[in-house]
XYZ file of N, CA and C in Angstrom:
657
model
N 0.760 -1.279 0.062
C 0.044 0.036 -0.064
C 0.826 1.240 -0.032
N 1.909 1.287 0.869
C 2.750 2.465 0.972
C 3.619 2.788 -0.411
N 3.841 1.528 -1.108
C 4.467 1.924 -2.496
C 3.620 2.590 -3.379
N 2.366 2.663 -3.246
C 1.274 3.251 -4.168
C 1.080 4.735 -3.779
N 1.539 5.213 -2.551
C 1.267 6.611 -2.369
C 2.314 7.471 -2.866
N 1.881 8.439 -3.623
C 2.906 9.434 -4.098
C 3.732 10.229 -3.198
N 4.958 10.345 -3.410
C 5.892 11.003 -2.438
C 6.425 12.041 -3.190
N 6.313 13.387 -2.444
C 6.909 14.486 -3.075
C 7.853 15.050 -2.024
N 9.079 15.426 -2.253
C 10.140 15.919 -1.390
C 10.323 17.410 -1.868
N 9.946 18.338 -1.009
C 10.261 19.801 -1.247
C 11.658 20.069 -0.767
N 12.321 20.435 -1.988
C 13.893 20.348 -1.823
C 14.686 21.554 -2.360
N 15.838 21.838 -1.753
C 16.942 22.697 -2.227
C 18.300 22.040 -1.880
N 19.014 21.983 -2.797
C 20.375 21.370 -2.761
C 21.299 21.847 -1.596
N 22.101 21.080 -1.134
C 23.103 21.359 -0.062
C 22.489 22.219 1.066
N 21.364 21.644 1.550
C 20.533 22.188 2.722
C 20.222 21.070 3.552
N 19.420 21.421 4.597
C 18.937 20.195 5.470
C 18.075 19.156 4.690
N 17.568 19.511 3.560
C 16.735 18.729 2.665
C 17.608 17.464 2.196
N 19.023 17.672 2.081
C 19.956 16.819 1.427
C 19.630 15.318 2.258
N 19.610 15.345 3.449
C 19.349 14.287 4.355
C 18.232 13.431 4.109
N 17.000 14.164 3.896
C 15.789 13.442 3.647
C 15.927 12.866 2.183
N 16.467 13.547 1.205
C 16.616 12.860 -0.105
C 17.552 11.595 -0.008
N 18.544 11.648 0.819
C 19.384 10.479 0.870
C 18.550 9.390 1.634
N 17.774 9.752 2.645
C 16.979 8.753 3.190
C 16.010 8.057 2.206
N 15.320 8.747 1.360
C 14.493 8.273 0.434
C 15.143 7.364 -0.517
N 16.637 7.713 -0.724
C 17.365 6.741 -1.549
C 17.576 5.508 -1.078
N 17.799 5.565 0.295
C 18.153 4.407 1.206
C 16.959 3.507 1.215
N 15.775 4.162 1.257
C 14.514 3.309 1.452
C 14.180 2.686 0.020
N 14.963 3.338 -1.031
C 14.595 2.708 -2.417
C 12.977 2.758 -2.824
N 12.455 3.957 -2.545
C 10.911 4.086 -2.875
C 11.044 5.286 -3.966
N 10.211 5.264 -4.964
C 10.121 6.388 -5.792
C 9.624 7.662 -5.145
N 10.222 8.697 -5.567
C 9.727 10.000 -5.272
C 9.710 11.104 -6.226
N 9.194 12.186 -6.075
C 9.305 13.199 -6.879
C 9.934 14.365 -6.252
N 10.848 15.140 -6.818
C 11.578 16.289 -6.320
C 10.906 17.515 -6.810
N 10.337 18.381 -5.717
C 9.894 19.663 -6.058
C 11.012 20.737 -5.587
N 11.788 21.179 -6.485
C 13.022 21.691 -6.195
C 12.818 23.373 -6.154
N 13.248 23.807 -4.999
C 13.087 25.320 -4.744
C 14.625 25.974 -4.742
N 14.594 27.048 -5.613
C 15.783 27.837 -5.593
C 15.916 28.916 -4.623
N 16.808 28.439 -3.443
C 16.633 29.307 -2.187
C 17.691 30.551 -2.610
N 18.306 30.602 -3.641
C 19.211 31.668 -3.895
C 18.436 32.753 -4.492
N 17.254 32.449 -5.082
C 16.354 33.442 -5.488
C 15.051 33.642 -4.630
N 15.046 32.934 -3.513
C 14.035 33.224 -2.492
C 12.713 32.579 -2.748
N 12.792 31.365 -3.479
C 11.569 30.679 -3.915
C 10.897 30.111 -2.586
N 11.668 29.842 -1.599
C 11.148 29.280 -0.308
C 10.331 30.302 0.478
N 10.401 31.508 0.130
C 9.744 32.476 0.733
C 8.548 33.148 0.005
N 8.150 32.443 -1.128
C 7.079 32.816 -1.828
C 5.859 32.135 -1.421
N 4.691 32.700 -1.582
C 3.264 32.348 -1.048
C 3.163 30.761 -1.424
N 3.493 30.267 -2.536
C 3.268 28.877 -3.061
C 3.897 27.899 -1.887
N 5.166 28.296 -1.721
C 5.782 27.327 -0.686
C 5.466 27.623 0.695
N 5.226 28.852 1.119
C 4.618 29.062 2.617
C 3.388 28.404 2.824
N 2.725 28.035 1.685
C 1.350 27.365 1.945
C 1.774 26.003 2.419
N 2.960 25.457 2.054
C 3.446 24.065 2.309
C 4.006 24.161 3.848
N 4.967 24.966 4.108
C 5.625 25.230 5.120
C 5.684 26.728 5.516
N 4.844 27.272 6.423
C 4.807 28.679 6.621
C 6.191 29.063 7.305
N 6.928 28.206 7.793
C 8.359 28.816 8.161
C 9.228 28.872 7.019
N 8.803 28.551 5.860
C 9.734 28.778 4.763
C 10.943 27.934 4.729
N 10.957 26.730 5.400
C 12.133 25.907 5.487
C 11.878 24.710 4.507
N 13.047 23.966 4.197
C 13.112 22.714 3.662
C 13.862 21.871 4.520
N 13.633 20.636 4.669
C 12.683 19.850 3.783
C 11.294 19.722 4.320
N 10.394 19.381 3.411
C 8.949 19.120 3.711
C 8.732 17.918 2.688
N 7.857 17.069 3.199
C 7.684 15.699 2.462
C 6.188 15.480 2.503
N 5.581 15.291 1.362
C 4.145 14.899 1.283
C 4.087 13.531 0.873
N 3.425 12.608 1.705
C 3.173 11.276 1.224
C 1.714 10.968 1.175
N 1.217 10.878 0.034
C -0.261 10.763 -0.187
C -0.721 12.155 0.293
N -1.679 12.023 1.252
C -2.264 13.140 1.739
C -1.745 13.671 3.049
N -0.560 13.164 3.551
C 0.004 13.499 4.724
C 1.242 14.553 4.452
N 1.433 15.649 5.100
C 2.491 16.382 5.084
C 3.270 16.513 6.248
N 4.674 16.316 6.118
C 5.548 16.368 7.290
C 6.719 17.403 6.986
N 6.965 18.086 8.083
C 8.047 18.994 7.970
C 9.017 18.703 9.186
N 10.136 19.217 9.292
C 11.058 19.068 10.269
C 11.928 17.719 10.168
N 13.237 17.854 9.962
C 14.082 16.693 9.867
C 13.792 15.546 10.759
N 13.836 15.560 11.995
C 13.513 14.441 12.734
C 12.284 13.845 12.521
N 11.205 14.573 12.429
C 9.935 14.009 12.173
C 9.779 13.195 10.716
N 10.516 13.889 9.682
C 10.533 13.260 8.454
C 11.246 11.892 8.433
N 12.430 11.887 9.096
C 13.082 10.579 9.454
C 12.266 9.592 10.137
N 11.724 9.954 11.175
C 10.978 9.022 12.035
C 9.777 8.518 11.098
N 9.033 9.306 10.476
C 7.818 9.032 9.596
C 8.261 8.020 8.545
N 9.321 8.379 7.699
C 9.391 7.709 6.532
C 10.169 6.240 6.871
N 11.104 6.334 7.730
C 11.791 5.068 8.234
C 10.741 4.144 8.850
N 9.703 4.556 9.572
C 8.706 3.667 10.057
C 7.660 3.264 8.991
N 7.473 4.103 7.974
C 6.531 3.767 6.949
C 7.057 2.694 6.128
N 8.170 2.873 5.801
C 8.769 1.828 4.877
C 9.754 0.884 5.691
N 9.061 -0.112 6.497
C 9.751 -1.005 7.380
C 10.701 -2.046 6.687
N 10.301 -2.283 5.338
C 11.068 -3.345 4.717
C 12.576 -2.889 4.648
N 12.819 -1.596 4.644
C 14.240 -1.151 4.432
C 15.132 -1.492 5.701
N 14.441 -1.759 6.715
C 15.139 -2.059 8.093
C 15.936 -0.872 8.598
N 15.571 0.363 8.475
C 16.278 1.526 9.006
C 15.811 2.037 10.260
N 14.679 1.436 10.721
C 14.105 1.724 12.063
C 13.829 0.610 12.968
N 14.336 0.589 14.200
C 13.823 -0.404 15.073
C 12.361 -0.517 15.399
N 11.723 -1.482 15.360
C 10.297 -1.626 15.645
C 9.981 -0.998 16.937
N 8.719 -0.668 17.173
C 8.368 -0.015 18.483
C 8.569 -0.946 19.619
N 8.481 -2.236 19.463
C 8.800 -3.231 20.591
C 10.217 -3.540 20.751
N 11.012 -3.130 19.742
C 12.468 -3.562 19.786
C 13.197 -2.825 20.754
N 14.096 -3.471 21.555
C 14.776 -2.831 22.646
C 15.613 -1.564 22.134
N 16.047 -1.541 21.009
C 16.847 -0.463 20.318
C 16.035 0.727 20.031
N 14.813 0.697 20.083
C 13.872 1.691 19.686
C 14.099 3.142 20.533
N 14.284 2.780 21.881
C 14.549 4.041 22.628
C 15.838 4.871 22.441
N 16.898 4.039 22.077
C 18.009 4.761 21.669
C 17.944 5.532 20.311
N 17.362 4.859 19.377
C 17.116 5.449 18.014
C 16.233 6.639 18.103
N 15.151 6.640 18.933
C 14.380 7.936 18.817
C 15.035 9.002 19.608
N 15.818 8.606 20.562
C 16.480 9.526 21.422
C 17.349 10.286 20.500
N 18.234 9.573 19.515
C 19.163 10.166 18.778
C 18.664 11.121 17.678
N 17.350 10.671 17.110
C 16.621 11.389 16.290
C 16.343 12.943 16.896
N 15.861 12.768 18.168
C 15.541 14.054 18.887
C 16.550 14.914 19.435
N 17.703 14.172 19.767
C 18.840 14.885 20.296
C 19.388 15.738 19.176
N 19.385 15.512 18.054
C 19.832 16.255 16.945
C 18.993 17.442 16.759
N 17.735 17.560 16.687
C 16.997 18.899 16.607
C 16.918 19.614 17.904
N 16.720 18.775 19.028
C 16.412 19.562 20.297
C 17.587 19.946 21.018
N 18.893 19.384 20.644
C 20.102 19.718 21.458
C 21.249 20.180 20.608
N 21.532 19.364 19.540
C 22.760 19.464 18.694
C 22.702 20.858 17.806
N 21.582 20.952 17.198
C 21.460 22.243 16.360
C 21.547 23.509 17.214
N 20.785 23.662 18.366
C 20.725 24.708 19.138
C 22.132 25.037 19.646
N 22.877 23.905 20.061
C 24.234 24.080 20.754
C 25.103 24.525 19.682
N 25.058 24.188 18.408
C 26.041 24.495 17.282
C 25.747 25.977 16.960
N 24.480 26.380 16.847
C 24.113 27.673 16.668
C 24.577 28.685 17.673
N 24.266 28.388 18.859
C 24.742 29.239 20.011
C 26.218 29.487 19.857
N 26.853 28.449 19.646
C 28.387 28.506 19.544
C 28.902 29.194 18.375
N 28.377 29.124 17.232
C 28.632 29.830 15.970
C 28.484 31.344 16.177
N 27.318 31.659 16.804
C 26.963 33.111 16.976
C 27.591 33.876 18.231
N 28.369 32.783 18.949
C 29.106 33.350 20.039
C 28.068 33.935 21.174
N 26.953 33.100 21.280
C 25.996 33.565 22.294
C 26.196 32.929 23.573
N 26.125 33.472 24.755
C 26.502 32.944 25.765
C 25.256 32.015 26.346
N 25.449 30.844 26.447
C 24.253 30.030 26.796
C 23.949 30.313 28.314
N 22.825 29.761 28.555
C 22.436 29.692 30.052
C 23.134 28.713 30.863
N 22.712 28.512 32.062
C 23.168 27.464 32.788
C 22.839 26.245 32.211
N 23.451 25.159 32.798
C 23.173 23.724 32.283
C 21.745 23.347 32.489
N 21.168 24.030 33.502
C 19.710 23.726 33.785
C 18.823 24.394 32.889
N 19.385 25.455 32.208
C 18.443 26.541 31.275
C 18.466 26.086 29.877
N 19.619 25.562 29.471
C 19.765 25.194 27.983
C 19.108 23.956 27.645
N 18.547 23.720 26.525
C 17.950 22.369 26.183
C 19.143 21.337 25.883
N 20.423 21.667 25.913
C 21.455 20.851 25.675
C 22.550 20.710 26.790
N 22.153 21.156 27.977
C 23.120 21.166 29.122
C 24.328 22.109 28.597
N 25.335 21.544 28.026
C 26.460 22.315 27.496
C 26.941 21.765 26.190
N 27.658 22.587 25.434
C 28.021 22.187 24.126
C 29.127 20.989 24.338
N 29.991 21.197 25.304
C 31.063 20.179 25.528
C 30.404 18.893 26.050
N 29.406 18.904 26.911
C 28.708 17.596 27.201
C 28.090 16.812 26.229
N 27.562 17.680 25.358
C 26.744 17.029 24.076
C 27.732 16.492 23.170
N 28.775 17.214 22.884
C 29.820 16.613 21.946
C 30.481 15.432 22.544
N 30.783 15.394 23.647
C 31.601 14.296 24.533
C 30.646 13.216 24.459
N 29.294 13.453 24.610
C 28.344 12.171 24.638
C 28.424 11.527 23.182
N 28.444 12.250 22.265
C 28.370 11.926 20.877
C 29.715 11.170 20.565
N 30.765 11.627 21.047
C 32.050 10.983 20.851
C 32.140 9.660 21.312
N 31.765 9.707 22.695
C 31.773 8.179 23.452
C 31.021 7.263 22.823
N 29.846 7.610 22.319
C 28.898 6.734 21.545
C 29.637 6.085 20.341
N 30.060 7.167 19.487
C 30.618 6.699 18.414
C 31.854 5.916 18.511
N 32.762 6.016 19.531
C 33.851 5.271 19.816
C 33.660 3.860 19.944
N 32.517 3.562 20.418
C 32.014 2.054 20.530
C 31.299 1.535 19.339
N 31.071 2.499 18.513
C 30.111 2.212 17.133
C 30.286 0.848 16.690
N 30.344 0.609 15.391
C 30.472 1.792 14.369
C 29.450 2.891 14.250
N 28.139 2.493 14.570
C 27.117 3.311 14.476
C 26.537 3.803 15.870
N 25.472 4.678 15.713
C 24.968 5.093 17.064
C 24.326 4.015 17.785
N 23.820 2.918 17.196
C 23.294 1.770 17.808
C 24.192 0.537 17.811
N 25.482 0.846 17.797
C 26.487 -0.230 17.935
C 26.663 -0.613 16.443
N 26.388 -1.977 16.237
C 26.580 -2.603 14.866
C 25.462 -2.299 13.945
N 24.336 -1.651 14.381
C 23.088 -1.600 13.716
C 22.927 -0.161 13.055
N 23.085 -0.182 11.742
C 22.884 0.982 11.082
C 21.420 1.458 10.904
N 21.104 2.642 11.118
C 19.607 3.056 10.969
C 19.501 4.529 10.451
N 18.377 4.907 10.214
C 18.043 6.260 9.678
C 18.799 7.350 10.457
N 18.915 7.040 11.719
C 19.384 8.141 12.592
C 20.989 8.425 12.170
N 21.622 7.354 11.595
C 22.981 7.474 11.306
C 23.136 8.418 9.982
N 22.116 8.356 9.185
C 22.094 9.246 7.940
C 22.065 10.784 8.375
N 21.054 10.972 9.347
C 20.777 12.194 9.871
C 22.214 12.777 10.571
N 22.888 12.118 11.395
C 23.976 12.541 12.116
C 25.305 12.759 11.126
N 25.304 11.647 10.294
C 26.546 11.428 9.392
C 26.667 12.709 8.520
N 25.660 13.200 7.922
C 25.443 14.177 7.185
C 25.664 15.511 7.916
N 25.035 15.579 9.046
C 25.136 16.821 9.964
C 26.532 17.050 10.327
N 27.359 16.098 10.753
C 28.696 16.077 11.095
C 29.565 16.540 9.824
N 29.293 15.995 8.808
C 29.980 16.417 7.670
C 29.986 17.922 7.293
N 28.829 18.573 7.444
C 28.680 19.740 7.204
C 29.169 20.683 8.202
N 28.992 20.305 9.566
C 29.449 21.167 10.814
C 30.869 21.136 10.901
N 31.474 19.948 10.557
C 32.873 19.953 10.748
C 33.629 20.634 9.523
N 33.163 20.563 8.351
C 33.433 21.225 7.134
C 33.695 22.594 7.364
N 32.614 23.214 7.974
C 32.758 24.776 8.320
C 33.373 25.150 9.582
N 33.939 24.044 10.227
C 34.447 24.453 11.622
C 33.584 24.605 12.691
N 32.385 24.323 12.643
C 31.352 24.588 13.680
C 31.572 23.472 14.791
N 31.944 22.256 14.337
C 32.384 21.205 15.329
C 33.730 20.665 14.936
N 34.489 20.644 15.941
C 35.917 20.026 15.864
C 35.894 18.608 15.328
N 36.865 18.251 14.363
C 37.019 16.992 13.946
C 37.736 16.109 14.974
N 36.916 15.217 15.545
C 37.696 14.118 16.387
C 37.855 12.761 15.726
N 38.715 11.992 16.047
C 38.947 10.717 15.296
C 37.715 9.917 15.224
N 36.903 9.933 16.217
C 35.693 8.978 16.088
C 34.535 9.700 15.236
N 34.594 10.947 15.021
C 33.687 11.658 14.161
C 34.269 11.373 12.659
N 35.574 11.406 12.480
C 36.021 11.209 11.088
C 35.776 9.916 10.605
N 36.018 8.907 11.468
C 35.805 7.491 11.095
C 34.397 7.406 10.804
N 33.507 7.878 11.557
C 32.036 7.686 11.429
C 31.616 8.375 10.101
N 32.122 9.542 9.875
C 31.667 10.231 8.589
C 32.175 9.510 7.446
N 33.408 9.020 7.463
C 34.024 8.092 6.436
C 32.958 6.886 5.997
N 32.496 6.275 7.058
C 31.690 5.188 6.747
C 30.326 5.637 6.070
N 29.764 6.818 6.713
C 28.499 7.165 6.098
C 28.459 7.642 4.634
N 29.718 8.518 4.476
C 29.932 9.094 3.262
C 30.290 8.231 2.023
N 30.630 7.003 2.438
C 30.923 6.086 1.508
C 29.688 5.222 0.924
N 28.568 5.614 1.455
C 27.304 5.048 1.172
C 26.954 5.723 -0.481
N 26.597 4.690 -1.331
C 26.165 5.171 -2.634
C 25.111 6.092 -2.656
N 24.128 6.032 -1.743
C 23.059 7.170 -1.660
C 23.694 8.602 -1.387
N 24.554 8.652 -0.577
C 25.182 9.958 -0.294
C 26.044 10.497 -1.513
N 26.724 9.625 -2.019
C 27.649 9.978 -3.283
C 26.631 10.459 -4.301
N 25.687 9.713 -4.657
C 24.881 10.060 -5.681
C 24.023 11.534 -5.499
N 23.674 11.609 -4.315
C 22.812 12.737 -4.105
C 23.747 14.013 -4.059
N 25.035 13.841 -3.420
C 25.965 14.879 -3.321
C 26.405 15.347 -4.736
N 26.663 14.536 -5.740
C 27.096 14.782 -7.054
C 25.968 15.586 -7.685
N 24.625 15.025 -7.425
C 23.389 15.842 -8.154
C 23.291 17.156 -7.532
N 23.477 17.303 -6.342
C 23.434 18.621 -5.516
C 24.320 19.615 -6.149
N 25.674 19.096 -6.351
C 26.670 20.091 -6.822
C 26.198 20.697 -8.162
N 25.640 19.804 -9.049
C 25.151 20.418 -10.275
C 24.019 21.234 -10.233
N 23.161 21.013 -9.222
C 21.943 21.665 -9.131
C 22.352 23.169 -8.611
N 23.258 23.206 -7.478
C 23.787 24.325 -7.017
C 24.243 25.306 -8.147
N 25.042 24.800 -9.050
C 25.434 25.635 -10.158
C 24.343 26.245 -10.974
N 23.340 25.388 -11.161
C 22.351 25.851 -12.001
C 21.590 27.079 -11.195
N 21.380 26.838 -10.022
C 20.782 27.740 -9.092
C 21.491 29.151 -9.072
N 22.832 28.931 -8.931
C 23.584 30.165 -8.878
C 23.601 30.914 -10.069
N 23.546 30.385 -11.288
C 23.607 30.783 -12.530
C 22.089 31.607 -12.810
N 20.954 30.912 -12.148
C 19.782 31.604 -12.447
C 19.617 32.820 -11.552
N 20.201 32.720 -10.336
C 20.238 33.847 -9.303
C 21.203 35.085 -9.972
N 22.209 34.766 -10.661
C 23.092 35.898 -11.296
C 22.273 36.413 -12.466
N 21.598 35.689 -13.140
C 20.828 36.360 -14.419
C 19.745 37.164 -13.726
N 19.030 36.781 -12.755
C 18.026 37.553 -11.992
C 18.568 38.775 -11.453
N 19.766 38.751 -10.926
C 20.471 39.990 -10.188
C 20.754 40.808 -11.394
N 21.357 40.317 -12.415
C 21.736 41.257 -13.502
C 20.456 41.952 -14.144
N 19.453 41.264 -14.396
C 18.199 41.781 -14.865
C 17.545 42.862 -14.042
N 17.941 42.947 -12.677
C 17.562 43.986 -11.854
C 16.255 43.566 -11.187
């Protein structure tokens, strides 16, 4: 039944939407790309704001169901297409750790990285959603040291989320590269799904930049 529901991914290259597209590739399900050129502000136009009033990507429509926010999209899709084996079942002992890492990403990791990047003084460990940047990064490192994945030997959708996030945040110096992080990123980045999407993203970005330049020149 799920294979018959049309899937549309609202997408812009080299953004948080990249991970959602990689996940769809890993799930091996057909999907349509609705590409937005964020360099010309398409994500802020009324047509897309009707999809996501926050003007962010990714957003995914599966049949009549619309999902936004990375963690929610990963949780929904991996549970919907159980045959891919990327999410522990709700009765599986690994389910708790799996869901935990999906939510730590959006609830703790991104706020911690943004605060650090903007040089904002965080509140006390009792006031921030992530305790402290150092404790969060240390937790991630200790988990990956015993890896090879977040759930040990078991690869899940959560690894796609975190592997891609670490690639971007370490690339731009937002998170320091630690040996456990590098080994983890190497494992995730070697997956054909990521290599395929990364190559297509690069070509798409070039097209978007050219379109933005033409628009700017036209005034």
